[in-house]
CSV table of C-alpha atoms in Angstrom, one decimal:
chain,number,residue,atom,x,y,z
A,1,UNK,CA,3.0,-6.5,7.3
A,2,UNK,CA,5.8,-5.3,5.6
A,3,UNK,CA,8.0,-2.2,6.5
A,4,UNK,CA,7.6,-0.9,2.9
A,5,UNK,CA,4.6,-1.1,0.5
A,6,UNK,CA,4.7,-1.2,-3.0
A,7,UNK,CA,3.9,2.5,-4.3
A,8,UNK,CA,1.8,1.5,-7.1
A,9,UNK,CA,-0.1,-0.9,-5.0
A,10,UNK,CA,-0.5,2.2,-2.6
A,11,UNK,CA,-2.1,4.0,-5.7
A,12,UNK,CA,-4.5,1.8,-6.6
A,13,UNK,CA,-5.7,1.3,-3.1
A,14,UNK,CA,-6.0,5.2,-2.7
A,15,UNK,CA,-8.1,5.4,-6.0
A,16,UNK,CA,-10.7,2.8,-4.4
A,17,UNK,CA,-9.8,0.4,-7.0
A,18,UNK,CA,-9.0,-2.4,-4.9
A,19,UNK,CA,-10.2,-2.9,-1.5
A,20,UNK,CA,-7.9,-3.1,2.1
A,21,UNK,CA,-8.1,-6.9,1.7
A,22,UNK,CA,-7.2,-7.0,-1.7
A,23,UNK,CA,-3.9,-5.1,-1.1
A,24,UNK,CA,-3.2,-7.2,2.0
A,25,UNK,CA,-3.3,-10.2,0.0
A,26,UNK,CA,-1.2,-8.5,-2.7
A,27,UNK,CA,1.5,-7.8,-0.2
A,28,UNK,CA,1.5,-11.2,1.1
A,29,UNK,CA,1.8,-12.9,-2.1
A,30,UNK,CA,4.9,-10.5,-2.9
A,31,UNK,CA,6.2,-11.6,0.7
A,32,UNK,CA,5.8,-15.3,-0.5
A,33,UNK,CA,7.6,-14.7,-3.8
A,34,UNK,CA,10.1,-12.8,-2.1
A,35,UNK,CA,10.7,-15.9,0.6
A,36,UNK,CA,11.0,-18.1,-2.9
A,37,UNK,CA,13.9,-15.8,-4.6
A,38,UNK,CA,15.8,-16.5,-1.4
A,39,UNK,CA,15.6,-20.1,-0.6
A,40,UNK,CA,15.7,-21.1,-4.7
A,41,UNK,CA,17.8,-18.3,-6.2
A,42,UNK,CA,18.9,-20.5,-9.2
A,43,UNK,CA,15.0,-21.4,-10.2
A,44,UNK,CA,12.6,-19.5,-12.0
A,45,UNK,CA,9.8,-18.4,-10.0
A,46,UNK,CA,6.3,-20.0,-11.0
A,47,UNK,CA,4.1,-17.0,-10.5
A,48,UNK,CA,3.8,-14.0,-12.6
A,49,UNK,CA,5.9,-11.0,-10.5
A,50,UNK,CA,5.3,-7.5,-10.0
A,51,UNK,CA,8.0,-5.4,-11.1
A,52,UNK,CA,9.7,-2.8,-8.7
A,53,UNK,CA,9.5,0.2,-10.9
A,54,UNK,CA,5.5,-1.2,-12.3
A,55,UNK,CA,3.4,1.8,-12.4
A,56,UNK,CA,-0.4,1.5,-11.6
A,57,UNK,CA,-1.8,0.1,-15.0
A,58,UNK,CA,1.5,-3.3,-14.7
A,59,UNK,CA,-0.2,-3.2,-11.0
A,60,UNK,CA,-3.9,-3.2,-11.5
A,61,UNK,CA,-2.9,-5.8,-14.3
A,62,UNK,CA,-0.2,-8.4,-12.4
A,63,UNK,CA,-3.5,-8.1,-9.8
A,64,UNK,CA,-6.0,-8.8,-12.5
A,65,UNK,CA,-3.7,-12.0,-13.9
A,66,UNK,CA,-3.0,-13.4,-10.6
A,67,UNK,CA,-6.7,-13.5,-9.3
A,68,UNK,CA,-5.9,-11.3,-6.2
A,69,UNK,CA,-8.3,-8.8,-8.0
A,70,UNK,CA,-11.5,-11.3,-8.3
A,71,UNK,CA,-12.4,-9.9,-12.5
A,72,UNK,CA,-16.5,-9.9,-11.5
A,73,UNK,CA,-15.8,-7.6,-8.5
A,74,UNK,CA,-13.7,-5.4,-10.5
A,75,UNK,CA,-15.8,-4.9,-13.2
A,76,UNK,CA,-18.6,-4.4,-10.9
A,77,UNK,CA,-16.2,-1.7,-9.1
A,78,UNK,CA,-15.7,0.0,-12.2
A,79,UNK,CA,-19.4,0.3,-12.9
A,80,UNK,CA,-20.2,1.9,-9.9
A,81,UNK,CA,-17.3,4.8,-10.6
A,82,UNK,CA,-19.7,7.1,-12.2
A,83,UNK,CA,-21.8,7.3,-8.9
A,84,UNK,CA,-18.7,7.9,-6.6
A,85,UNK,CA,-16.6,9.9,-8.6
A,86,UNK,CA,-16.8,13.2,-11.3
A,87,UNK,CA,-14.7,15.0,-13.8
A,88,UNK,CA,-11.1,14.6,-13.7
A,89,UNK,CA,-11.5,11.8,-10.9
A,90,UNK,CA,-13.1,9.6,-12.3
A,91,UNK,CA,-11.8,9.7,-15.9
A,92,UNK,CA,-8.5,9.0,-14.3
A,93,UNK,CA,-9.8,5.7,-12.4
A,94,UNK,CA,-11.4,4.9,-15.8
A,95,UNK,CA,-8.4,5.1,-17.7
A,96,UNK,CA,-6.6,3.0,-15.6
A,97,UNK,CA,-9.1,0.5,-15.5
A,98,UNK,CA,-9.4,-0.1,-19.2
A,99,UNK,CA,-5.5,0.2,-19.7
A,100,UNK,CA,-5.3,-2.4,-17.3
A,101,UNK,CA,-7.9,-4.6,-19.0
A,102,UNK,CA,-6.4,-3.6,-22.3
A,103,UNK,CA,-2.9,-5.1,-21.3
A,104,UNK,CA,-4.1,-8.3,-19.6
A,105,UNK,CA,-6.3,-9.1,-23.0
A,106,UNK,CA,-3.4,-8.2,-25.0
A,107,UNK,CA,-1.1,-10.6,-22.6
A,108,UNK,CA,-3.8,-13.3,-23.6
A,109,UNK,CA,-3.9,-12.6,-26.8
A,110,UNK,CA,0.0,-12.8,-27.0
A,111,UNK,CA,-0.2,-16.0,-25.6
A,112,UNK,CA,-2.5,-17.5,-28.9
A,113,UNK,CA,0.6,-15.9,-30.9
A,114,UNK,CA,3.2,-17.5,-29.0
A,115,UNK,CA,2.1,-21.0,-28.9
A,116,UNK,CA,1.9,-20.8,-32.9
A,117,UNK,CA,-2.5,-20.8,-32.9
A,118,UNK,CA,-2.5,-17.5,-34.7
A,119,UNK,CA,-0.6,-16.0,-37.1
A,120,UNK,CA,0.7,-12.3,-36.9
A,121,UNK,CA,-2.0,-10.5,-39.0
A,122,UNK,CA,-4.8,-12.3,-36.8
A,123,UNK,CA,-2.5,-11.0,-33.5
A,124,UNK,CA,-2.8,-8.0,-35.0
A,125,UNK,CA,-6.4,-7.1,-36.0
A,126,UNK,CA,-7.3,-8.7,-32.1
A,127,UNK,CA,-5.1,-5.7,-30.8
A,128,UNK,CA,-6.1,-3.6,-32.7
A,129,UNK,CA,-9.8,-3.9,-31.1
A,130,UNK,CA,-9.1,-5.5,-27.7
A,131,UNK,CA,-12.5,-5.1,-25.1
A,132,UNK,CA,-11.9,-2.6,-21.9
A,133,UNK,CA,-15.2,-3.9,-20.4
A,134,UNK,CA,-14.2,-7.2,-19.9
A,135,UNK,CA,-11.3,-9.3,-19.1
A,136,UNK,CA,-10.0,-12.4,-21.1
A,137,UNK,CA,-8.7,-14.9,-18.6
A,138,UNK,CA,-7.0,-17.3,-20.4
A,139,UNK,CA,-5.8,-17.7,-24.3
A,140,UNK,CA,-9.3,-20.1,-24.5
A,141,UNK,CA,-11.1,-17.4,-23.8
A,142,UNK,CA,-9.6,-14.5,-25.7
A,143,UNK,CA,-9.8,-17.7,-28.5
A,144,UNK,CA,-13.4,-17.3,-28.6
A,145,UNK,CA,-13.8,-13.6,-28.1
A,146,UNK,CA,-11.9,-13.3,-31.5
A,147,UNK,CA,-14.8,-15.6,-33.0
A,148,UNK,CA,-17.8,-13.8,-30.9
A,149,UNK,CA,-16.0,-10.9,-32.8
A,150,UNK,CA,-15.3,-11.8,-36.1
A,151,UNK,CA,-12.0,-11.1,-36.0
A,152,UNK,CA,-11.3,-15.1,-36.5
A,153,UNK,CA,-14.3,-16.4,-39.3
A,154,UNK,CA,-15.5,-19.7,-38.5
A,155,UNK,CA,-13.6,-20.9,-41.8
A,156,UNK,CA,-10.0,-19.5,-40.3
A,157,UNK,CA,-10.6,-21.2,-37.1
A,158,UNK,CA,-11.4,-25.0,-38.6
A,159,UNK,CA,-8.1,-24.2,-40.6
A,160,UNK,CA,-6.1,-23.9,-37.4
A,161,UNK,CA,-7.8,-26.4,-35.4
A,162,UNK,CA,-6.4,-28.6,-38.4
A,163,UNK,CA,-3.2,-27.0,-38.1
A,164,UNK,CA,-3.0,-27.4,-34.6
A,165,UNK,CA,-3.9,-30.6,-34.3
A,166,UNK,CA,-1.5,-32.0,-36.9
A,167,UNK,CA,1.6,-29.7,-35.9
A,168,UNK,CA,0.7,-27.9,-32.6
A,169,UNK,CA,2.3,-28.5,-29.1
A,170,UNK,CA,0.5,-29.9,-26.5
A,171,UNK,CA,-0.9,-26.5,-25.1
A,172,UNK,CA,-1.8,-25.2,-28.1
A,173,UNK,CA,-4.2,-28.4,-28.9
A,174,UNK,CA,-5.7,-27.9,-25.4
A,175,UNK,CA,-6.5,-24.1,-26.0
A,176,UNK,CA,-8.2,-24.9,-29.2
A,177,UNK,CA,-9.8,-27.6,-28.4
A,178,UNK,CA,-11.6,-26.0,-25.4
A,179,UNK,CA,-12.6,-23.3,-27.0
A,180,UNK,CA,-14.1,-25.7,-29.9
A,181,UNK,CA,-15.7,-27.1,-27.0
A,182,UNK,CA,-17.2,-24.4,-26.0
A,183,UNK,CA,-17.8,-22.9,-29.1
A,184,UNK,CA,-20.2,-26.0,-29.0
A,185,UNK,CA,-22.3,-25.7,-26.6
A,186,UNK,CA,-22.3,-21.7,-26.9
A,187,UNK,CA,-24.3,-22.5,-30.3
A,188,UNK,CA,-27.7,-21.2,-30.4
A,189,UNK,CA,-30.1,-23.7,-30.9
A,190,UNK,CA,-31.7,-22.3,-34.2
A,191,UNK,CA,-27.9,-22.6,-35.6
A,192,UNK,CA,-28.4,-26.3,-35.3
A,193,UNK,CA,-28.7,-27.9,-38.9
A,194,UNK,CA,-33.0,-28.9,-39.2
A,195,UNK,CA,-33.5,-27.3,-35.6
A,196,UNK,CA,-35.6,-24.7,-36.9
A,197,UNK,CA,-37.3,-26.7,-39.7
A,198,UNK,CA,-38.8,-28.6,-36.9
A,199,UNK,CA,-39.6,-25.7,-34.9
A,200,UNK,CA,-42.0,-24.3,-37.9
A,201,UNK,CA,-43.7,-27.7,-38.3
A,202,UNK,CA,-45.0,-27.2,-34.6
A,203,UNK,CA,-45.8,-23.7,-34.5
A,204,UNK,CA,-47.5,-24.9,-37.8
A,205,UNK,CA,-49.2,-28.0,-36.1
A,206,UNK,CA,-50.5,-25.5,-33.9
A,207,UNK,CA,-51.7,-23.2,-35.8
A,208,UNK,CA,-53.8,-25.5,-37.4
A,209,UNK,CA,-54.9,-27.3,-34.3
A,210,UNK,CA,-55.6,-23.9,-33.1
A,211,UNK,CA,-58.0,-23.3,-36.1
A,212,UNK,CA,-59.7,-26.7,-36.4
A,213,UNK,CA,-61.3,-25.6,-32.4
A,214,UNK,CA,-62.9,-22.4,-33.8
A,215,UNK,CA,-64.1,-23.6,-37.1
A,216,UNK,CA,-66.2,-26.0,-34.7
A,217,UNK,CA,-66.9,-23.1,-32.3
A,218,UNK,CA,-68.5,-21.3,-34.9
A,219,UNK,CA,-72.1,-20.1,-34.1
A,220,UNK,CA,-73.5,-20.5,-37.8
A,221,UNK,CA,-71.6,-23.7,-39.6
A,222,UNK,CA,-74.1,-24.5,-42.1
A,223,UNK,CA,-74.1,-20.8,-43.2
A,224,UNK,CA,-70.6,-21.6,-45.0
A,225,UNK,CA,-70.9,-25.3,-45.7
A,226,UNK,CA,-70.2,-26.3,-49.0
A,227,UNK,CA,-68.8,-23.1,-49.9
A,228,UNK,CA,-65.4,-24.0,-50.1
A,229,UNK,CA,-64.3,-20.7,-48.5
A,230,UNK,CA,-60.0,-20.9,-48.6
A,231,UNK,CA,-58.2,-18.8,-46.0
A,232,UNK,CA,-55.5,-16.6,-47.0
A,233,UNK,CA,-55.7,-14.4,-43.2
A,234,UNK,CA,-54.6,-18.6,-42.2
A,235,UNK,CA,-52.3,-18.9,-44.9
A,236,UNK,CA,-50.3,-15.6,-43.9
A,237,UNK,CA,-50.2,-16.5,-40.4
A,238,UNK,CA,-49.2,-19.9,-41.1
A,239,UNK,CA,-46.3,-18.3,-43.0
A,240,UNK,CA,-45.5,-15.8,-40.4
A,241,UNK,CA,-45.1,-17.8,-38.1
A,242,UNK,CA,-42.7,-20.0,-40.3
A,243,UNK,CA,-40.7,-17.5,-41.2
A,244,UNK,CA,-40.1,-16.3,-37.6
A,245,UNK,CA,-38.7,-19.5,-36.7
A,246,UNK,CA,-36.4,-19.2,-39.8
A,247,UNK,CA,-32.4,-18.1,-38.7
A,248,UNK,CA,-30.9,-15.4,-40.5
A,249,UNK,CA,-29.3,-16.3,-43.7
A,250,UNK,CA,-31.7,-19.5,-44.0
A,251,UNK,CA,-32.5,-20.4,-47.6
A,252,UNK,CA,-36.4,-21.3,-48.0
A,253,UNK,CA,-37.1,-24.7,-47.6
A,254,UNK,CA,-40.8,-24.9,-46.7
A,255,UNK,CA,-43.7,-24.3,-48.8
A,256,UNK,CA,-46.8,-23.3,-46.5
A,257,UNK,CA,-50.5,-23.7,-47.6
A,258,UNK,CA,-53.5,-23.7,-45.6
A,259,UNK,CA,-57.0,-24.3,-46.9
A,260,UNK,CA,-60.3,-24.8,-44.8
A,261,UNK,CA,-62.1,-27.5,-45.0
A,262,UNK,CA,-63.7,-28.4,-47.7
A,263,UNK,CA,-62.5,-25.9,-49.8
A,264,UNK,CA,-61.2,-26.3,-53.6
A,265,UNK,CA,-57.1,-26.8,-54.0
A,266,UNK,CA,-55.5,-24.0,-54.7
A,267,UNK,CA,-54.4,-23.5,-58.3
A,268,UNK,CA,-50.8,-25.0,-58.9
């Protein structure tokens, strides 16, 4: 243990923001960066530091960035404030929380600038509505909260994949192309091109199936043979369920008609 502690570190600790452990392993990582500065004073050092004037928001953050704050125990932390703390409390720990959030998605998001994927409006409009319930590890994922959000349209994004792929450095290609990636597999399945077409053939399928059994349970068949009875409650259920397969936005592509058996074609 060192003869001195951090004060901001001290802070944080004292607000219950981060747990005896936590600041341990805080201290001993600024031991080991310390050690680094004085065996390799001519090279950069490969971990983010912590400033000696940082107040608590550059300290909850640098913790945040650096994983010595695990984000899902954090968060959790930071929903349970409200059952610990009142008033002027816990608005302060809640402010400091979300600044701290606030500035590690921004340093995220600042990252996407400086490796050329986005231009400066599209750094812009991302600050200007940044999450402070949530933290954005890495540039691949503040990528893909801009799209979750809008802030990037899928049209703006294929333009800088293109751009990016022709022109980008290396890092930039590998932050785009993992967020494509999971931009992929993040698709809902009714988003898939004919995915829901085939989901309202089945439900139809069914429907019908379904039908079929209880026109043959029927106590009284020959009461209605030959009458050629069609079924519009059939018909509207058929088409419910159609249309409840259907994503937003879809254009109408199916054409639903159900008639018993027997029973004359509908008119054209």
């Amino acid at each position: 243990m060192p003869s001195h502690i951090h004060p901001s570190l001290a802070q944080v600790r004292r607000l219950g923001l981060i747990t005896a452990e936590e600041l341990d392993d805080a201290i001993a990582e600024l031991d080991i960066i310390e050690l680094q500065r004085e065996h390799n004073e001519e090279e950069d050092i490969d971990v983010p530091e912590l400033a000696a004037g940082a107040g608590p928001v550059d300290t909850l953050a640098w913790l945040l960035r650096t994983d010595l704050l695990p984000q899902d125990a954090f968060l959790q932390r930071v929903r349970e404030l409200p059952r610990q703390h009142d008033g002027a409390a816990l608005l302060e720990r809640q402010q400091l929380a979300a600044d701290a959030l606030r500035q590690v998605n921004r340093h995220a998001i600042d990252a996407l600038y400086d490796e050329d994927v986005i231009d400066q409006w599209q750094r812009d409009a991302a600050h200007a509505s940044l999450p402070t319930d949530r933290l954005l590890a890495s540039p691949v994922a503040a990528l893909r909260d801009m799209l979750r959000r809008g802030t990037l349209s899928a049209a703006q994004f294929e333009a800088l994949r293109l751009r990016t792929r022709q022109r980008g450095s290396e890092l930039a290609r590998i932050i785009v192309d993992a967020a494509a990636r999971q931009a992929r597999r993040e698709r809902p399945a009714h988003a898939r091109p004919g995915t829901w077409v085939k989901a309202a053939l089945l439900v139809l399928l069914l429907a019908l199936a379904a039908s079929a059994i209880i026109s043959k349970q029927a106590p009284s068949p020959a009461a209605i043979a030959g009458q050629g009875i069609a079924r519009p409650d059939l018909q509207q259920n058929a088409a419910h369920a159609v249309e409840s397969t259907r994503p937003p936005g879809a254009g109408p592509e199916l054409s639903i008609t159900v008639v018993q058996d027997d029973a004359p074609p509908p008119a054209p």
